[in-house]
Coordinates of C-alpha atoms in Angstrom, one line a residue:
X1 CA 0.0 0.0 0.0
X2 CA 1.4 3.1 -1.2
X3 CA 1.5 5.8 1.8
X4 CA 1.5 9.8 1.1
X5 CA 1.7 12.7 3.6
X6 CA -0.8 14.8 3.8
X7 CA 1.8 17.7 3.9
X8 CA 3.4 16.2 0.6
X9 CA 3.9 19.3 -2.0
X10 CA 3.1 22.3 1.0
X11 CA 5.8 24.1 1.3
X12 CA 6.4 24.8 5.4
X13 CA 3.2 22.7 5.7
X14 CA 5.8 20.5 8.5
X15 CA 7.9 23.5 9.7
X16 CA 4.5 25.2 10.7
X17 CA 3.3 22.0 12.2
X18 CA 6.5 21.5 14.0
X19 CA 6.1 25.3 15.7
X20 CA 2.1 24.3 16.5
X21 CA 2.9 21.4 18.4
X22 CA 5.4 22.9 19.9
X23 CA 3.1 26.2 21.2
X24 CA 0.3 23.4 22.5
X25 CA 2.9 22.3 24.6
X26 CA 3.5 23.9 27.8
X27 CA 7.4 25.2 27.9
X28 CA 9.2 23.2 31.3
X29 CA 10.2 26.9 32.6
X30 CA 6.4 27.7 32.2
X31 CA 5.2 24.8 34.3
X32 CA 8.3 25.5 37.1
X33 CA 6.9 28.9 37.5
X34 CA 3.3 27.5 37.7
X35 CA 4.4 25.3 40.8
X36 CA 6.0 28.5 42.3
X37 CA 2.8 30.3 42.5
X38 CA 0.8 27.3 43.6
X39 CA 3.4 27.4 46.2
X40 CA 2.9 30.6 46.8
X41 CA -0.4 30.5 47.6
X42 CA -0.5 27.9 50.0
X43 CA 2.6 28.0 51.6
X44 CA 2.7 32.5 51.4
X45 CA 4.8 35.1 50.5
X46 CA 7.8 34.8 53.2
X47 CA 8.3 30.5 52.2
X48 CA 8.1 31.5 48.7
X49 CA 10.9 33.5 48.6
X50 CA 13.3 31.3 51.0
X51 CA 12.5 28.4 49.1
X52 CA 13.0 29.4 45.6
X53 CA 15.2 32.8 45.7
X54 CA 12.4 34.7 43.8
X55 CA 11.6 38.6 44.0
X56 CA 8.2 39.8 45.2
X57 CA 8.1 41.8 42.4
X58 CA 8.7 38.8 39.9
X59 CA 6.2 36.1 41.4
X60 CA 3.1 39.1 41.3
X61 CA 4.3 39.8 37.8
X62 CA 4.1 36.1 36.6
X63 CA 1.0 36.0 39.1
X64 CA -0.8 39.3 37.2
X65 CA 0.3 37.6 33.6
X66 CA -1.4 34.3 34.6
X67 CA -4.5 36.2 34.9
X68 CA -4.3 38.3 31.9
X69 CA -4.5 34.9 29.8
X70 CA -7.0 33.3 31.9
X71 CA -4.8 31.2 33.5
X72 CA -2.8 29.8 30.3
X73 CA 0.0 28.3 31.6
X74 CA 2.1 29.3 28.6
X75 CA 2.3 32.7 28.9
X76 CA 4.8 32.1 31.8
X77 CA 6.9 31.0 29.5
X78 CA 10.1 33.2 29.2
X79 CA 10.5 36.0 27.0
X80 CA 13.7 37.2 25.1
X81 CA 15.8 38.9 26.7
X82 CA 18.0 40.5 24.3
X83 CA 18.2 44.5 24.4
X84 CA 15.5 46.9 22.8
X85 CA 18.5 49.1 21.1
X86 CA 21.2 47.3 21.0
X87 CA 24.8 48.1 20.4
X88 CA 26.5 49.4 16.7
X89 CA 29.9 49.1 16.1
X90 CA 31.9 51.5 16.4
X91 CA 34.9 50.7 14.0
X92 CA 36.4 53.4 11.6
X93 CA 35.3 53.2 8.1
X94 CA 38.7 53.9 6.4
X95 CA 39.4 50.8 8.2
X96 CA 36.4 48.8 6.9
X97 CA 37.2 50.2 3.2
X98 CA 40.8 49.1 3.6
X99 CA 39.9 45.5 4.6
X100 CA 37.7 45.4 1.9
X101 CA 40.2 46.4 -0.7
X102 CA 42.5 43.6 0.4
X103 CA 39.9 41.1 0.3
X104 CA 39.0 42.2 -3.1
X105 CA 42.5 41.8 -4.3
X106 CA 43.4 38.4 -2.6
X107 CA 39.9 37.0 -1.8
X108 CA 42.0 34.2 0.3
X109 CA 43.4 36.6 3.3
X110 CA 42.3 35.7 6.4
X111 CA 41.6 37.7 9.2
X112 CA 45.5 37.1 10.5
X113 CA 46.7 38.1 7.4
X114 CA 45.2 41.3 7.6
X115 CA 46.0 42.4 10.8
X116 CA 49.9 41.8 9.5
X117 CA 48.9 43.7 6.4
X118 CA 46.9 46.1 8.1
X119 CA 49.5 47.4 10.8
X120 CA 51.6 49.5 8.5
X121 CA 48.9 51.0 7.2
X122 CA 46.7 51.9 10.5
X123 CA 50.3 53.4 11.9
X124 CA 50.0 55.6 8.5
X125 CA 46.9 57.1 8.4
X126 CA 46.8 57.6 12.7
X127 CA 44.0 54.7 13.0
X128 CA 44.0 52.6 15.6
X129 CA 44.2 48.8 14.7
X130 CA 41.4 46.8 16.2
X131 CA 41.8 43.0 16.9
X132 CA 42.2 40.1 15.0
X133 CA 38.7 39.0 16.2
X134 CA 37.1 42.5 15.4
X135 CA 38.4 42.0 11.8
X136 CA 36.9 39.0 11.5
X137 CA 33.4 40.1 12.5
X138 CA 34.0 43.0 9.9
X139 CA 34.6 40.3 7.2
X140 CA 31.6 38.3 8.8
X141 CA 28.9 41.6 8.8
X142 CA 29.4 41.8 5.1
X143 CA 26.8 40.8 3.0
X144 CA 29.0 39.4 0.1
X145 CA 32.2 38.5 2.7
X146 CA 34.3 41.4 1.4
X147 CA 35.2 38.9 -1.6
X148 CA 34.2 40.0 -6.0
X149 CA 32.0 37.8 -7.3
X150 CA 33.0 36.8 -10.8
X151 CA 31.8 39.0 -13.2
X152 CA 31.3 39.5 -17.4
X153 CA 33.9 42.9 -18.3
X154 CA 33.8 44.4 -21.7
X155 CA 36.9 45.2 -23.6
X156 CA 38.0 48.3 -21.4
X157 CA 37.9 45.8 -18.1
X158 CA 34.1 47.1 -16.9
X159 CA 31.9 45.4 -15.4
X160 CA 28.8 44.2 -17.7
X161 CA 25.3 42.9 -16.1
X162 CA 25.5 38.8 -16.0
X163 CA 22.6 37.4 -18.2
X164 CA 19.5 36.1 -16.9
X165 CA 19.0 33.6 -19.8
X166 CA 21.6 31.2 -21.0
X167 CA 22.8 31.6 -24.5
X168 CA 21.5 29.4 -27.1
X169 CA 22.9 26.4 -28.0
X170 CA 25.0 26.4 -31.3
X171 CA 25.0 24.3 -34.3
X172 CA 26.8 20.9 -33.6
X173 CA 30.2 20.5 -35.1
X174 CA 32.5 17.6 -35.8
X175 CA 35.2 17.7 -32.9
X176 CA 38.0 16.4 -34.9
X177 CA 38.8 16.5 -38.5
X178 CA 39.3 13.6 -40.7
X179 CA 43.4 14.7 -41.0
X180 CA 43.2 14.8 -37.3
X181 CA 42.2 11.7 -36.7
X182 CA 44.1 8.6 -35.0
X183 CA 45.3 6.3 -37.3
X184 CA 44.2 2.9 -37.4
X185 CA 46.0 0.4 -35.4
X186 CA 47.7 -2.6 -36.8
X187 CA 48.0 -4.9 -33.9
X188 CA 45.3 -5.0 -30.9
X189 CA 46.0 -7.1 -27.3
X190 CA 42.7 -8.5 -25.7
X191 CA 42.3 -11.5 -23.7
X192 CA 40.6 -14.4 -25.0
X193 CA 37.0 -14.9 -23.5
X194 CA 34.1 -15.1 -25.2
X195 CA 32.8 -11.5 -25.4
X196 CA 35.3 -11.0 -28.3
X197 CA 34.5 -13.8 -30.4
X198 CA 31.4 -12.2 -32.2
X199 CA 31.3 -9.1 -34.1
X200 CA 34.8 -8.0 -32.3
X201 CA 36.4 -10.4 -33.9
X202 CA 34.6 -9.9 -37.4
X203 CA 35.7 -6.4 -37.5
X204 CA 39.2 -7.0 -37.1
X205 CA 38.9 -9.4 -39.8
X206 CA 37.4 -6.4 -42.0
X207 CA 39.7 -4.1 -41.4
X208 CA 42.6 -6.7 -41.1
X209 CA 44.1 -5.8 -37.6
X210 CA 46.3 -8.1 -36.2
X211 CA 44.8 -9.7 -33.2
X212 CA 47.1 -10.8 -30.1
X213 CA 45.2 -13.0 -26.9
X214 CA 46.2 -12.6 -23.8
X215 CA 46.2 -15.3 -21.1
X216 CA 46.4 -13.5 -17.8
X217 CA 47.0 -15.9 -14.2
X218 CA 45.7 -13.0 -12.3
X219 CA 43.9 -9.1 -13.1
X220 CA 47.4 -8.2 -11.5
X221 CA 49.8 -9.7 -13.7
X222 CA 51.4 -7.8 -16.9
X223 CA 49.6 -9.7 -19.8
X224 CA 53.0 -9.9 -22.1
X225 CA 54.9 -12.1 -19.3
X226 CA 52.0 -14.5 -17.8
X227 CA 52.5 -18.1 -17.9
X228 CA 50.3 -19.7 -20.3
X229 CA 46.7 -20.8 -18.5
X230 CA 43.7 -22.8 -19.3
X231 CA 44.1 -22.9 -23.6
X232 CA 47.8 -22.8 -23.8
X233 CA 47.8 -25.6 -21.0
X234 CA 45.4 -27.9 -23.4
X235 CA 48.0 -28.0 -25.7
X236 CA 51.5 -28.0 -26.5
X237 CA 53.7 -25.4 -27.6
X238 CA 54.4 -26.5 -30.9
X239 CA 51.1 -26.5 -31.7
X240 CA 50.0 -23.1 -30.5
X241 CA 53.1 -21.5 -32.5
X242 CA 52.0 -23.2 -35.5
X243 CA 48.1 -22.2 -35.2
X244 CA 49.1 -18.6 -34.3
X245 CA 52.4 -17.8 -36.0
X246 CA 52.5 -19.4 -39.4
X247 CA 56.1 -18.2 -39.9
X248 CA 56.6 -20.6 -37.7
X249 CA 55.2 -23.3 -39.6
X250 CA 56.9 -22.4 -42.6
X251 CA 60.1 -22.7 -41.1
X252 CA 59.1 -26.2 -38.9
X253 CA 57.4 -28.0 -42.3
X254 CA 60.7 -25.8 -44.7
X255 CA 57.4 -24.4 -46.9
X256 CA 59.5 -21.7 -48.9
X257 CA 57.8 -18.3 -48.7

């Protein structure tokens, strides 16, 4: 039986499901701060606060948000803490446009690299040189890395808008001339099973190429220096030099050429 999602072809149909579940459930900080108000109404204010190290002012915060959401447990869950305004950098921008130059002209320097390249310079132009660390978060806060993206440049070395669409495909050509060509071979080494026997062996004959066989011991073993195996085994020297060489039978029967 053939199974199929029901999210199959939604796109985010899971990543939305995943954030869903996950907002049913009631966050583990949300129920600890449940079980400190429960506490804190039986057990009172004073108990409370030796027993868990808790402000006043927190638990009738998290006490006045329970009630604002009728008593949803989740809204005790904690917020983000991260600043309202938070910080800018305050690094020089000669400095920023100098690292980017570099980069732009050796896209590989590292951020140790250019605090050895950079030194000279800061000393130069009265700047003071910030970290190794710092000029690696300058590299990092870049959208495009401080590195040049390639490009298409027209004949005075400008840059030219990259196409949208690719260029159409050209007419086929022949890759290599008939004078270019490899010539045919006179002599071809293969071994001797089967799968050459058919039309292999039938187009040799056409185009009268010498064929030499091969009787390899192992995959390993250099094909010219092998000990003879299986069909030279079945029969005797002699005879394989006169089947395969008949120079050799011309000089063994004296057959003048």
């Amino acid at each position: 039986m053939r199974v199929q999602h029901i999210g199959y072809g939604a796109r985010g149909f899971y990543r939305i499901a995943g954030l869903g579940r996950r907002w049913d459930m009631t966050p583990q900080d949300a129920q600890r701060r449940l079980q400190i108000l429960h506490f804190l109404d039986e057990h009172g204010l004073e108990a409370t606060l030796d027993a868990f190290g808790v402000s006043s002012r927190t638990l009738y915060r998290w006490k006045a948000t329970l009630k604002a959401q009728g008593g949803n447990p989740a809204a005790l869950a904690a917020q983000s803490s991260a600043p309202k305004q938070r910080r800018t950098p305050q690094t020089d921008a000669r400095l920023v446009a100098e690292n980017r130059r570099l980069r732009t002209l050796y896209p590989k320097l590292g951020k140790a690299k250019l605090d050895v390249l950079l030194a000279p310079w800061c000393v130069q132009h009265g700047i003071t040189l910030a970290s190794v660390s710092t000029l690696g978060r300058i590299i990092a806060r870049a959208p495009d890395k401080m590195r040049q993206t390639l490009a298409r440049l027209n004949s005075l070395g400008q840059r030219k808008p990259l196409r949208r669409n690719p260029c159409p495909t050209h007419r086929p050509r022949p890759a290599v001339g008939p004078d270019c060509a490899a010539p045919t071979p006179k002599t071809l080494l293969s071994d001797n099973g089967g799968e050459f026997e058919g039309d292999f062996d039938r187009l040799l004959k056409l185009h009268r190429i010498q064929r030499w066989h091969a009787y390899p011991k192992t995959p390993k073993m250099n094909a010219h220096a092998e000990r003879p195996h299986h069909a030279l085994g079945q029969k005797s020297p002699l005879s394989f030099l006169i089947q395969h060489q008949p120079e050799c039978q011309r000089y063994w029967t004296h057959t003048p050429c």
